[in-house]
Coordinates of C-alpha atoms and ligand atoms in Angstrom, one line a residue:
M30 CA 0.0 0.0 -0.1
E31 CA 1.3 3.5 -1.1
F32 CA 0.6 6.1 1.5
N33 CA 2.7 8.9 0.0
F34 CA 1.0 12.3 0.0
Y35 CA 1.5 16.0 0.0
S36 CA 0.8 18.1 3.1
P37 CA 3.0 21.3 3.2
E38 CA 3.5 23.4 6.3
E39 CA 2.6 26.8 5.1
E40 CA 3.0 30.2 6.6
I41 CA -0.2 32.3 6.4
N42 CA -0.6 35.9 6.5
F43 CA -3.9 36.8 7.9
A44 CA -4.2 40.3 9.5
P45 CA -6.8 39.6 12.2
I46 CA -4.2 37.1 13.6
T47 CA -0.7 38.1 12.4
S48 CA -1.3 41.8 13.2
H49 CA -0.8 40.6 16.9
G50 CA 2.8 39.9 16.1
V51 CA 2.4 36.1 16.1
R52 CA 3.2 33.8 13.1
L53 CA 0.6 31.6 11.8
F54 CA 1.3 28.3 10.0
M55 CA -1.0 25.6 8.6
K56 CA -0.4 22.0 8.2
R57 CA -2.3 21.6 4.9
D58 CA -3.8 18.0 5.5
D59 CA -6.6 19.4 3.3
L60 CA -4.4 18.9 0.3
I61 CA -3.8 15.1 1.1
H62 CA -6.6 14.0 -1.2
P63 CA -9.8 15.4 -2.5
F64 CA -12.0 12.9 -1.0
I65 CA -9.8 11.0 1.6
S66 CA -9.3 14.4 3.1
G67 CA -7.2 15.6 6.0
N68 CA -7.2 13.8 9.1
K69 CA -9.5 11.1 7.6
W70 CA -6.6 9.7 5.6
R71 CA -4.4 9.6 8.8
K72 CA -7.2 8.0 10.8
L73 CA -7.8 5.3 8.2
K74 CA -4.1 4.5 7.3
Y75 CA -3.5 1.9 10.0
N76 CA -7.1 0.6 9.8
L77 CA -6.3 -0.2 6.1
I78 CA -3.1 -1.8 7.0
H79 CA -4.7 -4.1 9.7
A80 CA -7.5 -4.9 7.3
S81 CA -5.0 -5.8 4.5
V82 CA -2.8 -7.8 6.8
T83 CA -5.8 -9.7 8.1
Q84 CA -7.0 -10.3 4.6
K85 CA -10.3 -8.5 5.1
K86 CA -12.3 -7.6 1.9
R87 CA -14.9 -5.3 3.3
L88 CA -14.6 -2.2 5.4
V89 CA -17.7 -1.3 7.5
S90 CA -18.3 1.9 9.5
F91 CA -20.8 4.5 10.8
G92 CA -21.6 8.1 10.3
G93 CA -24.2 10.8 9.6
A94 CA -25.5 11.7 6.2
Y95 CA -22.7 14.5 5.6
S96 CA -19.9 12.4 7.2
N97 CA -16.5 13.3 6.0
H98 CA -15.3 10.0 7.4
I99 CA -17.7 8.0 5.4
L100 CA -16.8 9.7 2.2
A101 CA -13.1 9.1 2.9
L102 CA -13.8 5.5 3.7
A103 CA -15.7 5.2 0.3
A104 CA -12.8 6.6 -1.7
A105 CA -10.0 4.8 0.3
G106 CA -11.9 1.5 -0.1
A107 CA -12.0 2.0 -3.8
K108 CA -8.4 3.2 -4.0
F109 CA -6.9 0.3 -1.9
G110 CA -9.1 -2.5 -3.2
F111 CA -11.8 -3.1 -0.4
K112 CA -15.6 -3.2 -0.7
T113 CA -17.3 -0.7 1.7
T114 CA -20.4 -0.5 3.6
A115 CA -21.6 2.3 5.6
F116 CA -24.5 2.5 8.2
I117 CA -26.0 6.0 7.8
R118 CA -27.8 7.5 10.8
G119 CA -31.5 8.4 10.1
E120 CA -34.0 7.9 7.4
E121 CA -33.0 7.4 3.8
V122 CA -31.8 10.7 2.1
S123 CA -29.8 11.8 -0.9
N124 CA -27.2 14.6 -0.8
P125 CA -23.9 15.3 -2.7
V126 CA -21.8 13.5 -0.1
L127 CA -23.8 10.4 -0.2
E128 CA -23.9 10.3 -4.0
F129 CA -20.1 10.5 -4.2
C130 CA -20.1 7.7 -1.7
K131 CA -22.2 5.6 -4.1
L132 CA -19.9 6.7 -7.1
F133 CA -17.1 5.0 -5.1
G134 CA -19.1 1.8 -5.0
M135 CA -20.0 2.0 -1.2
Q136 CA -23.1 0.1 0.0
L137 CA -25.2 2.6 2.2
I138 CA -27.6 1.1 4.9
F139 CA -29.8 3.7 6.5
V140 CA -30.8 3.0 10.0
S141 CA -33.1 4.7 12.5
R142 CA -31.5 6.9 15.1
D143 CA -32.3 4.5 17.8
A144 CA -31.0 1.3 16.1
Y145 CA -27.8 3.4 15.1
R146 CA -27.0 3.8 18.8
D147 CA -26.1 0.1 19.0
K148 CA -23.3 -0.1 16.4
Q149 CA -22.2 -3.5 17.2
N150 CA -25.8 -4.7 16.9
C151 CA -26.1 -3.1 13.3
F152 CA -22.8 -4.7 12.3
N153 CA -23.9 -8.2 13.6
H154 CA -27.3 -7.9 11.9
Y155 CA -25.7 -7.9 8.5
F156 CA -22.1 -9.3 9.0
E157 CA -22.1 -11.7 12.0
G158 CA -19.7 -14.6 11.3
D159 CA -18.5 -13.0 8.2
N160 CA -14.7 -12.8 9.0
E161 CA -13.9 -10.9 5.8
T162 CA -15.4 -7.8 7.1
F163 CA -13.5 -5.1 9.1
F164 CA -15.2 -2.9 11.7
I165 CA -14.2 0.6 11.9
D166 CA -15.9 2.8 14.5
E167 CA -17.9 6.0 14.0
G168 CA -15.7 8.8 12.8
G169 CA -12.8 6.3 12.5
Y170 CA -12.3 6.6 16.2
G171 CA -9.7 4.4 17.9
Q172 CA -6.1 3.4 18.7
A173 CA -5.2 3.0 15.0
A174 CA -6.5 6.5 14.2
A175 CA -4.4 8.2 16.9
Q176 CA -1.5 6.2 15.7
G177 CA -1.9 7.6 12.2
C178 CA -2.4 11.3 13.5
R179 CA 0.7 11.3 15.6
E180 CA 2.6 11.3 12.2
I181 CA 1.4 14.9 11.7
I182 CA 3.9 16.0 14.4
D183 CA 6.6 13.6 13.1
E184 CA 6.4 15.5 9.7
L185 CA 6.8 19.1 11.0
N186 CA 9.9 21.1 9.9
H187 CA 9.3 23.9 12.6
T188 CA 8.6 23.7 16.4
Y189 CA 5.8 25.7 17.6
D190 CA 4.6 27.5 20.8
A191 CA 1.1 26.4 20.3
I192 CA -1.0 23.9 18.0
F193 CA -4.6 24.1 17.4
C194 CA -6.8 21.3 16.0
A195 CA -10.5 20.7 15.7
A196 CA -12.1 17.7 17.5
G197 CA -15.1 15.5 16.9
T198 CA -14.3 12.2 18.3
G199 CA -10.9 13.5 19.6
A200 CA -8.8 10.8 18.0
T201 CA -6.9 13.2 15.9
A202 CA -6.1 15.4 18.9
A203 CA -5.0 12.3 20.9
G204 CA -2.6 11.3 18.3
I205 CA -1.0 14.8 18.3
I206 CA -0.9 14.9 22.1
N207 CA 0.9 11.5 22.1
A208 CA 3.6 12.6 19.7
L209 CA 4.3 15.9 21.7
A210 CA 4.4 13.8 24.9
E211 CA 6.8 11.2 23.4
K212 CA 9.0 13.9 21.8
N213 CA 9.0 16.0 25.1
L214 CA 7.9 19.0 23.3
A215 CA 6.8 22.2 25.2
T216 CA 4.3 23.0 22.5
K217 CA 0.9 23.9 24.1
M218 CA -1.9 21.8 22.4
N219 CA -5.3 23.3 22.1
V220 CA -8.3 21.2 21.1
I221 CA -11.3 23.0 19.6
S222 CA -14.5 21.0 20.1
A223 CA -16.9 21.0 17.3
L224 CA -19.6 19.9 19.5
K225 CA -21.9 21.4 22.1
G226 CA -22.2 19.4 25.3
D227 CA -18.9 17.7 24.8
G228 CA -18.7 16.3 28.3
F229 CA -17.4 13.0 27.1
L230 CA -14.8 14.5 24.7
K231 CA -12.0 14.7 27.3
A232 CA -12.5 11.0 28.4
E233 CA -12.5 10.0 24.7
I234 CA -9.1 11.8 24.2
D235 CA -7.6 10.7 27.4
R236 CA -8.5 7.0 26.4
L237 CA -6.2 7.1 23.6
L238 CA -3.3 8.8 25.3
V239 CA -0.2 6.7 25.9
K240 CA 0.7 8.7 28.8
P241 CA -0.9 11.7 30.6
H242 CA 0.0 15.0 29.1
T243 CA -1.5 18.4 29.5
Y244 CA -3.6 20.1 26.8
E245 CA -6.4 22.5 26.7
L246 CA -9.9 21.8 25.5
F247 CA -12.1 24.7 24.2
S248 CA -15.7 24.0 24.3
Q249 CA -17.1 27.6 23.6
Y250 CA -16.6 27.8 19.8
H251 CA -19.4 25.3 18.6
F252 CA -21.5 28.3 17.3
G253 CA -24.7 26.7 18.6
G254 CA -23.7 23.1 18.1
Y255 CA -22.3 20.5 15.8
A256 CA -22.6 21.7 12.2
K257 CA -24.5 24.9 13.3
T258 CA -23.2 28.2 12.0
N259 CA -24.0 31.9 11.9
A260 CA -23.3 34.9 9.8
E261 CA -20.2 35.9 11.8
L262 CA -18.6 32.5 11.2
L263 CA -19.4 32.4 7.6
Q264 CA -18.2 35.9 6.9
F265 CA -14.9 35.0 8.7
I266 CA -14.5 32.0 6.5
Q267 CA -15.2 34.0 3.4
R268 CA -12.8 36.8 4.5
F269 CA -10.0 34.1 5.1
A270 CA -10.6 32.4 1.6
T271 CA -10.6 35.7 -0.1
E272 CA -7.5 37.0 1.6
T273 CA -5.4 33.8 1.7
G274 CA -6.8 31.4 -1.0
V275 CA -7.3 28.7 1.7
L276 CA -10.8 27.4 2.2
L277 CA -12.1 26.3 5.5
D278 CA -15.3 24.4 6.3
P279 CA -17.9 25.6 8.7
V280 CA -18.1 22.5 10.9
Y281 CA -14.6 22.2 12.1
T282 CA -11.7 24.2 10.7
G283 CA -13.7 27.4 10.4
K284 CA -14.4 27.3 14.0
T285 CA -10.8 26.4 14.9
L286 CA -9.4 29.4 13.2
F287 CA -12.0 31.5 14.8
A288 CA -10.7 30.3 18.2
I289 CA -7.2 31.1 17.2
Q290 CA -8.1 34.7 16.5
D291 CA -9.9 34.9 19.9
Y292 CA -6.9 33.4 21.6
V293 CA -4.4 35.7 20.0
S294 CA -6.5 38.8 20.4
N295 CA -6.7 38.0 24.1
G296 CA -2.9 38.2 24.3
Y297 CA -2.4 34.7 25.3
L298 CA 0.8 34.5 23.1
K299 CA 3.9 36.7 23.2
P300 CA 4.7 38.6 20.0
G301 CA 7.0 36.4 17.9
S302 CA 5.2 33.2 19.0
K303 CA 4.8 30.5 16.3
I304 CA 1.3 28.9 16.0
L305 CA 0.4 25.8 14.0
M306 CA -3.2 25.2 12.9
V307 CA -3.8 21.6 11.7
H308 CA -6.0 22.1 8.6
T309 CA -8.1 18.8 9.0
G310 CA -9.6 19.1 5.6
G311 CA -13.4 18.2 5.5
L312 CA -14.2 20.8 2.8
F313 CA -17.1 18.7 1.5
G314 CA -18.9 20.0 4.6
I315 CA -19.3 23.1 2.8
L316 CA -21.6 21.4 0.3
G317 CA -24.3 21.0 2.9
M318 CA -24.2 24.8 3.7
L319 CA -23.7 26.6 0.3
D320 CA -27.1 28.1 0.7
R321 CA -26.1 29.8 3.9
F322 CA -23.1 31.6 2.1
K323 CA -25.5 32.9 -0.6
D324 CA -27.0 35.0 2.1
L325 CA -23.7 36.8 2.6
Y326 CA -23.7 38.2 -0.9
R327 CA -27.2 39.7 -0.9
Ligands
PLP427 C1 -13.6 14.5 11.2 C2 -13.0 15.8 11.2 C3 -12.5 16.4 12.4 C4 -12.6 15.6 13.7 O1 -11.6 14.7 14.0 P1 -11.7 13.8 15.3 O2 -10.3 12.9 15.0 O3 -12.9 12.9 15.1 O4 -11.5 14.6 16.4 C5 -12.0 17.4 12.4 N1 -11.7 18.3 11.3 C6 -12.3 17.9 10.1 C7 -12.2 18.7 9.0 C8 -13.1 16.6 10.2 O5 -13.5 16.3 8.9

């Protein structure tokens, strides 16, 4: 399996942040692959390797109707020679993300919100006793995902005073924290939750840590909840795209950069400090929200 890809570490000049005298860099994981985007590639990597070594033929996972993870799984399965099945939460719908999944040959099984809660049961119902299928948890969460994401830090050319990364399941953050801990780096890790009521997120991150390590979890940048947004956030994303040529999604990375701006404006970093934002990709999230951007141009 060939996992070579391109994810440069770019310095970005964006006045709302850099006018405070700090330097902003981005780890451009959004450029890894158009569909196996950002952290989803990294989270799948060791799952794909395990599945291949154990001679599995089909990858099975779980997600919502706009899941970046499911889209990544569909494209990765096709690329690396696996069949794929996804259990999608809620009644049957069609949207651009799911249509792309089908284009990559993925089988979609829609399950009620109630049934979806018991993932093992969903899996068993269709695949019990089938030892050629490989179970991947919702959002790709797990030890293998964290293992893939720690490589973000291994690839860096600079050292940073602070790193910022979005979190859904927390596996990406855990991988980064593990790398910082093992390399004894003084870099402060800041995790921006995309969820409202993320009471379990800290526990989910901690469950994947190889040893305890401090990090900060920011819970106040969800803009009303998961995948919720408002005009202020959309305007911020639009300004950033216009001034830097880098797109952010409204679900994760837009909120993360917004948090960075807030953090820097509050003077938490000395002038001259270097910040890294991990661009976790997920730009297909915009597809569900293009209508909202239209309102900006009226
Ligand atoms: C899935 C996703 C995340 C969340 O990653 P976790 O490892 O689940 O915390 C962050 N950013 C983007 C763009 C994503 O698609």
